[in-house]
Amino acid sequence: MSKIGLFVGSQTGKTEAAAEEIQTELGGDDVVTIHKIEDAENSDFEKYDNIIIGCPTWDIGELQADWDGYFEELDSIDFSGKKVAYFGTGDQQGYPDNFMDAIGIIEAKISELGGTTVGQWPKTEEYEFNESKALKNGKFIGLALDDDNQSELTEQRIKTWVAQIKPEFGV
């Protein structure tokens, strides 16, 4: 079994494409198993001590539809002892008042349920936004990707973030 479970929801395919790049950078499907949240069950989360959550911010600071439908199910999962990293996609120029809110919403719930957040992204100066629920102590709680405005930075951001989370996950 792989060491990391990556749970992703994707409306337009950008977040799913990022999930696949992250999986490749971490060593492929021997290391990371991707689960589409629309097909996931609570028992899927229980298989892993290392979890990655991928969710785009949709509409005005909302969860992507599949994550929105699964969100209450998270209450039934014990995240104690689990390390959880987050990444999201969003549009900092179109939605500067809620950039990356979705991963902030999910991270707050999983932290309440005992999950330990890893993979904070400190490079907030690379973005132009006003507010974000994903911002804590001057850092994003996870990797922030903006393929609408900064697609040329996505590949390197993923490589940098994966290099950061590898030791946090013991990979």
XYZ file of N, CA and C in Angstrom:
513
model
N 0.844 -1.185 0.000
C 0.000 0.000 0.000
C 0.884 1.241 0.000
N 0.401 2.293 -0.641
C 1.168 3.534 -0.687
C 1.218 4.185 0.691
N 2.183 5.075 0.865
C 2.388 5.740 2.139
C 1.492 6.949 2.323
N 1.006 7.528 1.209
C 0.264 8.780 1.255
C -1.043 8.630 0.485
N -2.125 9.089 1.098
C -3.411 9.164 0.415
C -3.658 10.604 0.018
N -3.882 10.839 -1.267
C -4.161 12.186 -1.766
C -5.629 12.242 -2.162
N -6.378 13.112 -1.498
C -7.817 13.232 -1.717
C -8.090 14.545 -2.424
N -8.703 14.468 -3.597
C -8.846 15.649 -4.448
C -10.261 15.779 -4.999
N -10.696 17.021 -5.082
C -11.901 17.387 -5.808
C -11.483 18.386 -6.868
N -12.120 18.324 -8.035
C -11.704 19.212 -9.120
C -12.891 19.509 -10.010
N -13.136 20.767 -10.243
C -14.249 21.182 -11.089
C -13.816 21.292 -12.547
N -12.695 21.945 -12.795
C -12.251 22.216 -14.167
C -11.086 21.335 -14.598
N -10.546 20.538 -13.680
C -9.420 19.663 -13.991
C -8.076 20.203 -13.536
N -7.993 21.485 -13.159
C -6.714 22.065 -12.752
C -6.204 21.451 -11.451
N -7.076 21.249 -10.500
C -6.655 20.697 -9.214
C -6.278 19.225 -9.370
N -7.009 18.510 -10.195
C -6.676 17.108 -10.450
C -5.332 16.993 -11.175
N -5.068 17.887 -12.123
C -3.774 17.881 -12.814
C -2.642 18.153 -11.828
N -2.858 19.088 -10.903
C -1.850 19.372 -9.878
C -1.639 18.144 -8.990
N -2.721 17.439 -8.658
C -2.615 16.229 -7.836
C -1.736 15.194 -8.521
N -1.905 15.044 -9.826
C -1.105 14.073 -10.572
C 0.368 14.479 -10.609
N 0.634 15.790 -10.737
C 2.022 16.268 -10.699
C 2.644 16.021 -9.325
N 1.872 16.256 -8.282
C 2.352 16.024 -6.913
C 2.655 14.542 -6.722
N 1.761 13.679 -7.186
C 1.974 12.237 -7.092
C 3.276 11.838 -7.785
N 3.503 12.351 -8.987
C 4.721 12.041 -9.736
C 5.956 12.511 -8.979
N 5.929 13.739 -8.487
C 7.076 14.303 -7.763
C 7.386 13.522 -6.484
N 6.361 12.962 -5.861
C 6.568 12.201 -4.626
C 7.013 10.766 -4.879
N 7.019 10.329 -6.141
C 7.501 8.986 -6.428
C 6.506 8.076 -7.109
N 5.375 8.614 -7.549
C 4.407 7.818 -8.293
C 3.381 7.124 -7.424
N 2.662 6.194 -8.061
C 1.552 5.555 -7.348
C 1.993 4.503 -6.338
N 3.276 4.181 -6.292
C 3.778 3.319 -5.218
C 3.834 4.082 -3.894
N 3.946 5.407 -3.996
C 4.066 6.253 -2.808
C 2.745 6.958 -2.501
N 2.037 7.398 -3.542
C 0.822 8.196 -3.382
C -0.332 7.562 -4.149
N -1.442 7.363 -3.469
C -2.671 6.926 -4.119
C -3.627 8.108 -4.162
N -4.107 8.419 -5.364
C -5.067 9.512 -5.524
C -6.480 8.962 -5.381
N -7.256 9.636 -4.542
C -8.669 9.319 -4.344
C -9.495 10.542 -4.743
N -10.397 10.387 -5.689
C -11.329 11.471 -5.991
C -12.333 11.527 -4.843
N -12.498 12.706 -4.265
C -13.344 12.820 -3.081
C -14.789 12.420 -3.383
N -15.222 12.565 -4.609
C -16.580 12.160 -4.973
C -16.788 10.650 -4.818
N -15.705 9.868 -4.879
C -15.797 8.416 -4.755
C -15.256 7.901 -3.422
N -14.751 8.788 -2.577
C -14.086 8.380 -1.338
C -15.081 7.956 -0.268
N -14.577 7.106 0.609
C -15.329 6.686 1.792
C -14.471 6.987 3.008
N -15.103 7.091 4.152
C -14.368 7.396 5.378
C -13.237 6.407 5.619
N -13.459 5.152 5.305
C -12.438 4.128 5.528
C -11.189 4.378 4.682
N -11.333 5.089 3.560
C -10.168 5.407 2.739
C -9.202 6.296 3.510
N -9.700 7.241 4.274
C -8.848 8.124 5.069
C -8.139 7.357 6.177
N -8.814 6.380 6.732
C -8.278 5.630 7.866
C -7.061 4.789 7.490
N -6.839 4.539 6.214
C -5.720 3.709 5.752
C -4.374 4.419 5.829
N -4.391 5.739 5.983
C -3.168 6.525 5.849
C -2.852 7.338 7.102
N -1.564 7.407 7.428
C -1.089 8.328 8.456
C -0.654 9.642 7.823
N -0.415 9.630 6.502
C -0.006 10.814 5.749
C -1.045 11.075 4.660
N -1.616 12.271 4.704
C -2.721 12.615 3.810
C -2.433 13.957 3.147
N -2.802 14.054 1.880
C -2.783 15.327 1.169
C -4.208 15.617 0.718
N -4.633 16.848 0.946
C -5.962 17.297 0.553
C -5.803 18.333 -0.558
N -6.520 18.160 -1.672
C -6.511 19.127 -2.755
C -7.914 19.612 -3.051
N -8.093 20.944 -2.989
C -9.414 21.514 -3.236
C -9.288 22.910 -3.823
N -9.990 23.180 -4.924
C -10.023 24.543 -5.431
C -11.026 25.380 -4.636
N -10.783 26.674 -4.609
C -11.785 27.581 -4.061
C -12.740 27.906 -5.202
N -14.015 27.728 -4.940
C -15.014 27.856 -5.978
C -15.970 28.992 -5.629
N -16.581 29.567 -6.636
C -17.490 30.697 -6.448
C -16.794 31.759 -5.607
N -17.449 32.250 -4.597
C -16.861 33.313 -3.769
C -16.489 32.712 -2.418
N -15.307 32.056 -2.374
C -14.801 31.501 -1.126
C -15.447 30.205 -0.693
N -15.989 29.437 -1.623
C -16.697 28.194 -1.307
C -15.848 26.963 -1.622
N -16.267 25.843 -1.040
C -15.659 24.561 -1.366
C -16.116 24.121 -2.750
N -15.262 23.396 -3.423
C -15.628 22.769 -4.693
C -16.787 21.806 -4.420
N -17.650 21.570 -5.386
C -18.905 20.831 -5.185
C -18.720 19.464 -4.516
N -17.733 18.685 -4.964
C -17.544 17.344 -4.388
C -17.091 17.441 -2.932
N -16.217 18.384 -2.633
C -15.786 18.589 -1.241
C -16.941 19.123 -0.401
N -17.749 19.983 -0.969
C -18.902 20.509 -0.235
C -19.838 19.367 0.162
N -20.039 18.435 -0.742
C -20.903 17.287 -0.460
C -20.315 16.327 0.560
N -19.003 16.293 0.684
C -18.333 15.357 1.599
C -17.979 15.995 2.937
N -18.027 17.300 3.021
C -17.491 18.038 4.161
C -17.997 17.532 5.511
N -19.279 17.301 5.651
C -19.825 16.839 6.939
C -19.367 15.429 7.287
N -19.028 14.633 6.282
C -18.514 13.282 6.523
C -17.199 13.300 7.292
N -16.442 14.382 7.125
C -15.159 14.481 7.825
C -15.327 14.354 9.334
N -16.477 14.770 9.857
C -16.731 14.683 11.302
C -16.676 13.247 11.824
N -16.855 12.281 10.954
C -16.863 10.874 11.348
C -15.483 10.222 11.274
N -14.461 10.997 10.953
C -13.118 10.450 10.768
C -12.219 10.936 11.895
N -11.450 10.018 12.465
C -10.485 10.379 13.499
C -9.151 10.688 12.820
N -8.760 11.948 12.847
C -7.510 12.367 12.230
C -6.358 12.416 13.231
N -6.579 11.957 14.450
C -5.521 11.970 15.459
C -4.313 11.184 14.962
N -3.130 11.771 15.107
C -1.902 11.110 14.696
C -1.625 11.158 13.208
N -2.498 11.805 12.443
C -2.300 11.893 10.999
C -1.693 13.240 10.629
N -0.722 13.207 9.711
C -0.141 14.423 9.161
C -0.904 14.735 7.879
N -1.321 15.996 7.755
C -2.140 16.381 6.612
C -1.547 17.624 5.948
N -1.296 17.511 4.651
C -0.818 18.635 3.846
C -1.950 19.049 2.903
N -1.974 20.317 2.540
C -3.056 20.874 1.737
C -2.499 21.610 0.527
N -3.232 21.536 -0.578
C -2.944 22.395 -1.722
C -4.274 22.791 -2.343
N -4.258 23.961 -2.942
C -5.476 24.435 -3.574
C -5.169 25.234 -4.816
N -6.203 25.405 -5.629
C -6.108 26.258 -6.798
C -7.128 27.367 -6.639
N -6.789 28.529 -7.172
C -7.685 29.669 -7.064
C -7.256 30.785 -7.983
N -7.974 31.903 -7.881
C -7.752 33.070 -8.724
C -7.564 34.289 -7.825
N -6.322 34.668 -7.605
C -6.018 35.768 -6.691
C -6.481 37.118 -7.207
N -6.531 37.297 -8.528
C -6.948 38.583 -9.077
C -8.465 38.710 -9.145
N -9.135 37.658 -9.542
C -10.591 37.683 -9.636
C -11.281 37.631 -8.284
N -10.634 36.997 -7.311
C -11.233 36.799 -5.985
C -10.212 37.096 -4.889
N -9.734 38.333 -4.816
C -8.666 38.661 -3.861
C -9.109 38.649 -2.399
N -10.412 38.642 -2.153
C -10.905 38.672 -0.775
C -11.146 37.288 -0.188
N -10.968 36.254 -0.994
C -11.142 34.890 -0.476
C -10.255 33.883 -1.200
N -9.060 34.333 -1.571
C -8.102 33.475 -2.262
C -7.713 32.298 -1.372
N -7.875 31.098 -1.845
C -7.510 29.847 -1.159
C -8.384 29.552 0.063
N -9.544 30.172 0.161
C -10.407 29.932 1.321
C -10.756 28.457 1.507
N -10.960 27.730 0.420
C -11.413 26.338 0.530
C -10.459 25.482 1.356
N -9.150 25.574 1.092
C -8.238 24.744 1.890
C -8.180 25.227 3.332
N -8.412 26.509 3.551
C -8.477 27.017 4.917
C -9.668 26.457 5.671
N -10.805 26.336 4.992
C -12.023 25.779 5.598
C -11.813 24.311 5.960
N -11.258 23.546 5.028
C -11.041 22.115 5.275
C -9.987 21.914 6.359
N -8.915 22.678 6.314
C -7.847 22.539 7.309
C -8.358 22.835 8.718
N -9.206 23.839 8.861
C -9.754 24.176 10.184
C -10.529 22.992 10.754
N -11.340 22.343 9.920
C -12.132 21.200 10.384
C -11.233 20.012 10.731
N -10.292 19.683 9.864
C -9.437 18.522 10.102
C -8.551 18.753 11.331
N -8.109 19.970 11.527
C -7.327 20.281 12.736
C -8.162 20.080 13.992
N -9.413 20.493 13.952
C -10.330 20.263 15.084
C -10.487 18.773 15.371
N -10.382 17.967 14.328
C -10.566 16.517 14.449
C -9.260 15.787 14.745
N -8.197 16.538 15.071
C -6.952 15.924 15.512
C -5.843 15.864 14.500
N -6.070 16.277 13.252
C -5.030 16.236 12.231
C -3.943 17.267 12.484
N -2.715 16.915 12.144
C -1.575 17.820 12.274
C -1.232 18.365 10.895
N -1.294 19.676 10.755
C -1.024 20.316 9.466
C 0.478 20.392 9.213
N 0.880 19.937 8.024
C 2.261 20.059 7.560
C 2.219 20.717 6.184
N 3.377 21.184 5.732
C 3.470 21.717 4.376
C 3.019 23.147 4.215
N 3.154 23.953 5.266
C 2.776 25.356 5.133
C 3.620 26.011 4.035
N 3.024 26.964 3.332
C 3.671 27.629 2.206
C 3.961 29.064 2.595
N 5.249 29.406 2.778
C 5.605 30.720 3.310
C 5.686 31.844 2.275
N 5.585 31.529 1.014
C 5.891 32.513 -0.030
C 4.699 33.400 -0.394
N 4.021 33.947 0.604
C 2.823 34.741 0.353
C 3.113 36.026 -0.408
N 4.349 36.509 -0.360
C 4.690 37.742 -1.069
C 4.638 37.557 -2.583
N 4.564 36.320 -3.056
C 4.483 36.047 -4.489
C 3.067 36.209 -5.042
N 2.118 36.516 -4.181
C 0.714 36.606 -4.572
C 0.182 37.996 -4.249
N -0.867 38.398 -4.970
C -1.549 39.651 -4.685
C -2.995 39.331 -4.334
N -3.309 39.403 -3.041
C -4.653 39.121 -2.560
C -4.888 39.965 -1.316
N -6.134 40.067 -0.895
C -6.472 40.867 0.282
C -6.654 40.021 1.532
N -7.408 38.926 1.384
C -7.719 38.079 2.531
C -7.750 36.621 2.117
N -7.563 35.747 3.115
C -7.639 34.308 2.861
C -7.840 33.560 4.167
N -8.784 32.627 4.171
C -8.974 31.748 5.326
C -7.839 30.727 5.429
N -7.002 30.671 4.407
C -5.873 29.734 4.405
C -4.608 30.363 4.959
N -4.677 31.584 5.414
C -3.509 32.293 5.928
C -3.457 32.180 7.449
N -2.326 31.653 7.948
C -2.103 31.541 9.393
C -0.663 31.905 9.690
N -0.476 32.790 10.638
C 0.873 33.201 11.042
C 1.745 33.626 9.866
N 1.144 34.336 8.919
C 1.892 34.861 7.791
C 2.206 33.866 6.690
N 1.672 32.651 6.780
C 1.906 31.616 5.766
C 0.566 31.042 5.321
N 0.539 30.525 4.088
C -0.610 29.713 3.688
C -0.492 28.369 4.397
N -1.611 27.774 4.761
C -1.584 26.473 5.438
C -1.144 25.362 4.491
N -1.067 25.664 3.204
C -0.621 24.699 2.211
C -0.239 25.404 0.922
N 0.033 24.628 -0.092
C 0.474 25.152 -1.376
C -0.662 25.883 -2.086
N -0.398 27.121 -2.484
C -1.363 27.940 -3.219
C -0.960 27.997 -4.689
N -1.856 27.541 -5.563
C -1.610 27.551 -7.002
C -2.645 28.433 -7.689
N -2.195 29.255 -8.615
C -3.081 30.123 -9.378
C -2.752 29.968 -10.857
N -3.393 28.986 -11.488
C -3.151 28.737 -12.905
C -3.846 29.755 -13.799
N -4.750 30.551 -13.243
C -5.399 31.596 -14.030
C -4.444 32.757 -14.288
N -3.594 33.065 -13.308
C -2.741 34.242 -13.396
C -1.244 33.958 -13.322
N -0.866 32.798 -12.796
C 0.553 32.481 -12.621
C 0.863 31.038 -13.011
N 0.300 30.580 -14.110
C 0.486 29.179 -14.514
C 1.955 28.841 -14.747
N 2.747 29.828 -15.130
C 4.171 29.582 -15.397
C 4.933 29.228 -14.121
N 4.339 29.471 -12.944
C 4.990 29.177 -11.667
C 4.549 27.851 -11.055
N 3.516 27.247 -11.599
C 2.924 26.050 -10.978
C 3.916 24.897 -10.860
N 4.591 24.555 -11.933
C 5.488 23.400 -11.906
C 6.571 23.566 -10.839
N 7.212 24.724 -10.798
C 8.279 24.939 -9.814
C 7.725 24.999 -8.398
N 6.555 25.584 -8.224
C 5.939 25.625 -6.888
C 5.669 24.203 -6.393
N 5.172 23.351 -7.267
C 4.912 21.960 -6.870
C 6.220 21.268 -6.490
N 7.257 21.429 -7.297
C 8.550 20.801 -6.995
C 9.090 21.280 -5.640
N 9.018 22.577 -5.397
C 9.520 23.146 -4.143
C 8.714 22.627 -2.953
N 7.397 22.601 -3.089
C 6.524 22.161 -2.000
C 6.720 20.674 -1.707
N 6.812 19.866 -2.752
C 7.016 18.426 -2.562
C 8.347 18.169 -1.858
N 9.385 18.889 -2.235
C 10.681 18.741 -1.550
C 10.555 19.091 -0.072
N 9.679 20.014 0.248
C 9.432 20.408 1.638
C 8.658 19.341 2.406
N 7.623 18.766 1.787
C 6.788 17.820 2.530
C 7.363 16.409 2.598
N 8.273 16.058 1.705
C 8.873 14.717 1.757
C 9.403 14.371 3.125
N 10.289 15.188 3.717
C 10.772 14.830 5.054
C 9.689 14.902 6.134
N 8.697 15.777 5.943
C 7.611 15.858 6.915
C 6.790 14.585 6.922
N 6.708 13.938 5.757
C 5.996 12.666 5.630
C 6.917 11.460 5.770
N 8.211 11.682 5.901
C 9.146 10.572 6.014
C 9.318 9.805 4.725
N 9.242 10.490 3.599
C 9.370 9.847 2.275
C 10.745 10.124 1.713
